[in-house]
Tab-separated table of C-alpha atoms in Angstrom:
chain	number	residue	atom	x	y	z
A	1115	ASN	CA	-19.008	5.402	8.537
A	1116	ALA	CA	-19.337	5.312	4.657
A	1117	GLY	CA	-16.060	4.493	3.240
A	1118	VAL	CA	-14.209	1.616	1.275
A	1119	THR	CA	-14.451	-1.652	3.361
A	1120	GLN	CA	-11.379	-4.234	2.347
A	1121	THR	CA	-10.962	-7.816	3.806
A	1122	PRO	CA	-9.330	-9.517	4.756
A	1123	LYS	CA	-6.816	-6.971	6.479
A	1124	PHE	CA	-3.780	-9.650	6.405
A	1125	GLN	CA	-3.073	-12.897	4.763
A	1126	VAL	CA	-0.619	-15.501	4.297
A	1127	LEU	CA	-0.483	-17.719	1.535
A	1128	LYS	CA	1.709	-20.448	-0.057
A	1129	THR	CA	3.173	-20.018	-3.451
A	1130	GLY	CA	0.262	-21.614	-5.974
A	1131	GLN	CA	-2.721	-20.986	-3.664
A	1132	SER	CA	-5.337	-18.932	-4.768
A	1133	MET	CA	-7.682	-15.981	-2.693
A	1134	THR	CA	-9.763	-13.264	-3.570
A	1135	LEU	CA	-9.591	-9.948	-1.678
A	1136	GLN	CA	-13.024	-8.113	-1.101
A	1137	CYS	CA	-14.164	-4.291	-1.702
A	1138	ALA	CA	-16.719	-2.712	-0.811
A	1139	GLN	CA	-17.976	0.937	-1.137
A	1140	ASP	CA	-21.079	2.688	0.069
A	1141	MET	CA	-20.964	5.831	-1.352
A	1142	ASN	CA	-22.455	5.326	-4.528
A	1143	HIS	CA	-19.382	5.614	-6.689
A	1144	ASN	CA	-19.033	4.923	-10.179
A	1145	SER	CA	-15.586	3.913	-10.612
A	1146	MET	CA	-13.350	1.417	-8.518
A	1147	TYR	CA	-9.947	0.454	-8.536
A	1148	TRP	CA	-7.285	-1.715	-7.347
A	1149	TYR	CA	-3.498	-0.928	-6.334
A	1150	ARG	CA	-0.533	-2.599	-5.161
A	1151	GLN	CA	2.053	-0.679	-2.885
A	1152	ASP	CA	5.866	-1.895	-2.560
A	1153	PRO	CA	8.364	0.134	-0.878
A	1154	GLY	CA	10.330	2.356	-3.301
A	1155	MET	CA	7.673	1.534	-5.782
A	1156	GLY	CA	4.746	3.429	-4.981
A	1157	LEU	CA	1.223	2.818	-5.498
A	1158	ARG	CA	0.857	0.854	-9.081
A	1159	LEU	CA	-2.722	0.627	-10.730
A	1160	ILE	CA	-3.599	-3.347	-11.143
A	1161	TYR	CA	-7.174	-2.983	-12.576
A	1162	TYR	CA	-9.855	-0.470	-12.624
A	1163	SER	CA	-13.719	-0.087	-13.355
A	1164	ALA	CA	-14.712	2.767	-14.583
A	1165	SER	CA	-18.355	1.841	-14.127
A	1166	GLU	CA	-20.505	-1.341	-13.199
A	1167	GLY	CA	-20.178	-3.542	-15.906
A	1168	THR	CA	-16.915	-2.890	-17.293
A	1169	THR	CA	-13.129	-3.543	-15.948
A	1170	ASP	CA	-9.664	-2.693	-17.530
A	1171	LYS	CA	-6.173	-3.578	-17.021
A	1172	GLY	CA	-4.040	-0.883	-15.278
A	1173	GLU	CA	0.003	-0.803	-15.191
A	1174	VAL	CA	0.689	-4.336	-13.538
A	1175	PRO	CA	-2.339	-6.803	-14.474
A	1176	ASN	CA	-0.314	-9.809	-14.708
A	1177	GLY	CA	-1.129	-12.594	-12.404
A	1178	TYR	CA	-4.801	-11.266	-11.292
A	1179	ASN	CA	-8.173	-10.876	-12.316
A	1180	VAL	CA	-11.099	-8.960	-11.167
A	1181	SER	CA	-14.546	-9.302	-10.917
A	1182	ARG	CA	-17.105	-5.874	-10.800
A	1183	LEU	CA	-20.070	-7.872	-8.856
A	1184	ASN	CA	-22.429	-4.892	-8.583
A	1185	LYS	CA	-22.070	-1.166	-8.032
A	1186	ARG	CA	-20.649	-1.732	-4.574
A	1187	GLU	CA	-18.501	-4.409	-4.768
A	1188	PHE	CA	-15.148	-4.911	-6.845
A	1189	SER	CA	-13.148	-8.178	-6.055
A	1190	LEU	CA	-9.274	-8.782	-6.933
A	1191	ARG	CA	-8.531	-12.746	-7.591
A	1192	LEU	CA	-5.285	-14.460	-7.310
A	1193	GLU	CA	-5.534	-17.443	-9.184
A	1194	SER	CA	-1.661	-18.849	-8.407
A	1195	ALA	CA	0.036	-16.669	-5.929
A	1196	ALA	CA	3.938	-15.919	-6.227
A	1197	PRO	CA	5.887	-14.692	-4.129
A	1198	SER	CA	6.363	-11.493	-6.204
A	1199	GLN	CA	2.783	-10.781	-5.280
A	1200	THR	CA	3.584	-9.845	-1.902
A	1201	SER	CA	2.453	-6.565	-1.495
A	1202	VAL	CA	-0.232	-4.018	0.405
A	1203	TYR	CA	-3.087	-3.973	-1.496
A	1204	PHE	CA	-5.369	-0.952	-1.906
A	1205	CYS	CA	-9.013	-0.528	-2.979
A	1206	ALA	CA	-10.137	2.942	-3.761
A	1207	SER	CA	-13.618	4.381	-5.562
A	1208	SER	CA	-14.307	7.745	-6.848
A	1209	VAL	CA	-17.319	9.212	-8.383
A	1210	THR	CA	-16.397	9.287	-11.996
A	1211	GLY	CA	-12.802	8.893	-12.070
A	1212	ARG	CA	-11.446	12.154	-11.896
A	1213	GLU	CA	-12.043	13.186	-8.152
A	1214	GLY	CA	-10.151	12.471	-5.057
A	1215	TYR	CA	-10.237	8.556	-4.712
A	1216	THR	CA	-11.309	7.167	-1.219
A	1217	PHE	CA	-9.059	4.402	-0.483
A	1218	GLY	CA	-9.714	1.308	2.092
A	1219	SER	CA	-7.309	0.553	4.943
A	1220	GLY	CA	-5.334	-2.095	3.105
A	1221	THR	CA	-4.646	-5.790	2.722
A	1222	ARG	CA	-1.337	-6.940	3.713
A	1223	LEU	CA	-0.413	-10.255	1.691
A	1224	THR	CA	2.338	-12.416	2.183
A	1225	VAL	CA	3.489	-15.338	-0.175
A	1226	VAL	CA	5.619	-17.656	1.411
B	1383	SER	CA	8.099	6.163	-20.109
B	1384	GLN	CA	6.120	8.654	-17.916
B	1385	LYS	CA	7.615	9.111	-14.764
B	1386	ILE	CA	6.843	10.989	-11.519
B	1387	GLU	CA	9.711	12.276	-8.880
B	1388	GLN	CA	8.994	12.874	-4.916
B	1389	ASN	CA	12.139	13.556	-2.739
B	1390	SER	CA	12.655	9.957	-1.290
B	1391	GLU	CA	14.368	11.646	1.772
B	1392	ALA	CA	12.452	12.843	4.511
B	1393	LEU	CA	11.779	16.364	5.248
B	1394	ASN	CA	12.357	17.787	8.593
B	1395	ILE	CA	10.595	20.921	9.511
B	1396	GLN	CA	10.352	22.634	12.646
B	1397	GLU	CA	6.989	23.276	13.955
B	1398	GLY	CA	5.181	26.437	12.664
B	1399	LYS	CA	7.424	26.559	10.056
B	1400	THR	CA	6.211	26.480	5.975
B	1401	ALA	CA	6.756	22.751	4.612
B	1402	THR	CA	7.099	22.553	1.268
B	1403	LEU	CA	7.227	19.626	-0.794
B	1404	THR	CA	7.846	19.059	-4.671
B	1405	CYS	CA	6.578	16.518	-7.382
B	1406	ASN	CA	8.303	16.698	-10.590
B	1407	TYR	CA	7.067	14.572	-13.868
B	1408	THR	CA	8.745	13.640	-17.624
B	1409	ASN	CA	7.473	12.709	-20.374
B	1410	TYR	CA	3.845	13.540	-19.197
B	1411	SER	CA	0.883	15.960	-20.019
B	1412	PRO	CA	-1.529	15.539	-17.075
B	1413	ALA	CA	-4.690	17.621	-17.099
B	1414	TYR	CA	-4.990	16.520	-13.380
B	1415	LEU	CA	-3.026	16.449	-10.155
B	1416	GLN	CA	-3.778	15.319	-6.489
B	1417	TRP	CA	-2.032	15.138	-3.356
B	1418	TYR	CA	-2.659	12.876	-0.805
B	1419	ARG	CA	-1.735	12.174	2.855
B	1420	GLN	CA	-0.763	8.329	4.077
B	1421	ASP	CA	0.308	7.481	7.677
B	1422	PRO	CA	1.721	4.082	8.426
B	1423	GLY	CA	-0.123	0.983	7.979
B	1424	ARG	CA	-3.170	3.067	6.584
B	1425	GLY	CA	-4.512	3.857	2.879
B	1426	PRO	CA	-3.977	7.403	1.672
B	1427	VAL	CA	-6.361	10.184	2.228
B	1428	PHE	CA	-7.277	12.748	-0.482
B	1429	LEU	CA	-6.445	16.437	-0.001
B	1430	LEU	CA	-6.523	18.496	-2.858
B	1431	LEU	CA	-6.923	18.112	-6.919
B	1432	ILE	CA	-6.107	20.932	-9.161
B	1433	ARG	CA	-6.297	20.916	-13.131
B	1434	GLU	CA	-3.906	21.860	-15.899
B	1435	ASN	CA	-5.701	25.276	-16.259
B	1436	GLU	CA	-5.448	26.280	-12.671
B	1437	LYS	CA	-2.298	27.741	-11.102
B	1438	GLU	CA	-2.926	27.427	-7.771
B	1439	LYS	CA	-5.635	25.785	-5.392
B	1440	ARG	CA	-6.026	26.491	-1.467
B	1441	LYS	CA	-7.521	24.409	1.584
B	1442	GLU	CA	-7.171	25.812	5.100
B	1443	ARG	CA	-3.358	25.501	5.616
B	1444	LEU	CA	-2.649	23.621	2.329
B	1445	LYS	CA	-1.644	25.323	-0.891
B	1446	VAL	CA	-0.717	23.347	-4.032
B	1447	THR	CA	0.556	25.197	-7.158
B	1448	PHE	CA	0.755	23.236	-10.982
B	1449	ASP	CA	3.376	24.716	-13.215
B	1450	THR	CA	3.010	22.818	-16.588
B	1451	THR	CA	5.683	24.586	-18.145
B	1452	LEU	CA	8.170	23.562	-15.404
B	1453	LYS	CA	6.311	20.168	-15.175
B	1454	GLN	CA	5.797	20.565	-11.218
B	1455	SER	CA	3.654	20.692	-8.574
B	1456	LEU	CA	4.244	22.201	-5.148
B	1457	PHE	CA	2.659	20.974	-2.307
B	1458	HIS	CA	2.913	23.730	0.977
B	1459	ILE	CA	1.685	23.228	4.484
B	1460	THR	CA	1.980	26.557	6.473
B	1461	ALA	CA	2.017	26.710	10.273
B	1462	SER	CA	3.032	23.017	10.526
B	1463	GLN	CA	2.384	20.979	13.188
B	1464	PRO	CA	3.294	17.622	14.703
B	1465	ALA	CA	-0.034	16.054	13.277
B	1466	ASP	CA	1.237	16.955	10.043
B	1467	SER	CA	3.658	14.485	10.170
B	1468	ALA	CA	2.996	11.476	7.517
B	1469	THR	CA	3.977	10.314	3.655
B	1470	TYR	CA	2.454	12.763	1.175
B	1471	LEU	CA	1.829	11.343	-2.408
B	1472	CYS	CA	1.268	13.192	-5.423
B	1473	ALA	CA	-0.803	11.466	-8.381
B	1474	LEU	CA	-1.056	12.586	-12.005
B	1475	ALA	CA	-3.866	11.836	-14.707
B	1476	SER	CA	-4.326	12.882	-18.250
B	1477	GLY	CA	-7.528	11.701	-18.554
B	1478	THR	CA	-9.950	9.879	-16.284
B	1479	TYR	CA	-9.555	6.497	-14.233
B	1480	LYS	CA	-5.658	6.237	-14.479
B	1481	TYR	CA	-3.885	8.024	-11.857
B	1482	ILE	CA	-0.042	7.223	-11.463
B	1483	PHE	CA	0.960	7.856	-8.097
B	1484	GLY	CA	4.714	9.081	-6.841
B	1485	THR	CA	6.580	7.413	-3.871
B	1486	GLY	CA	5.959	9.760	-1.710
B	1487	THR	CA	7.859	12.219	0.673
B	1488	ARG	CA	7.876	11.683	4.382
B	1489	LEU	CA	7.358	14.569	6.457
B	1490	LYS	CA	8.253	15.246	10.369
B	1491	VAL	CA	7.122	18.107	12.107
């Protein structure tokens, strides 16, 4: 089925470890996003990529880096994980950035 | 700072009735407003988008209104069914790419 695929679905990290969350979409969308969702905080934008070759910071970029590998793939990297980064991470895509977003099923990350 | 408010308390509705959810915002002039549905353990699913120059949008049993004077959007589900039980999120953007999401309202039918 067409959509946004995120891997892994679950991950437990120790403080200071690094990891990369992967996201791929097969809908030929230009824009891709990374959000985190915490209880009582709603979805907060970490980084986005308006089009292939560009990335920009969102509301909460500190502690994260991103790579728009090609039009399909947008990865999120945690260089040195901290307990405050325990969250559910969602990747999303849209055609140009104005329309409705298609979200992946999320990655539940726990940093201990 | 920009703020979006959705009722954090769950809304309980009898089957067959109309559910009305509210999204209020302050310090913001959005050009686009979206509504999403989110089920537990899943990503949000896009439902409707309304632009600032549109007062109302409908899709099947769903209706969204957008009042830029009151700084408010109302989301209606008519003839509510148990399958409509979920959390509903509103999201606003003044331009492209940077949608800000509310915390959502849980609906139980």
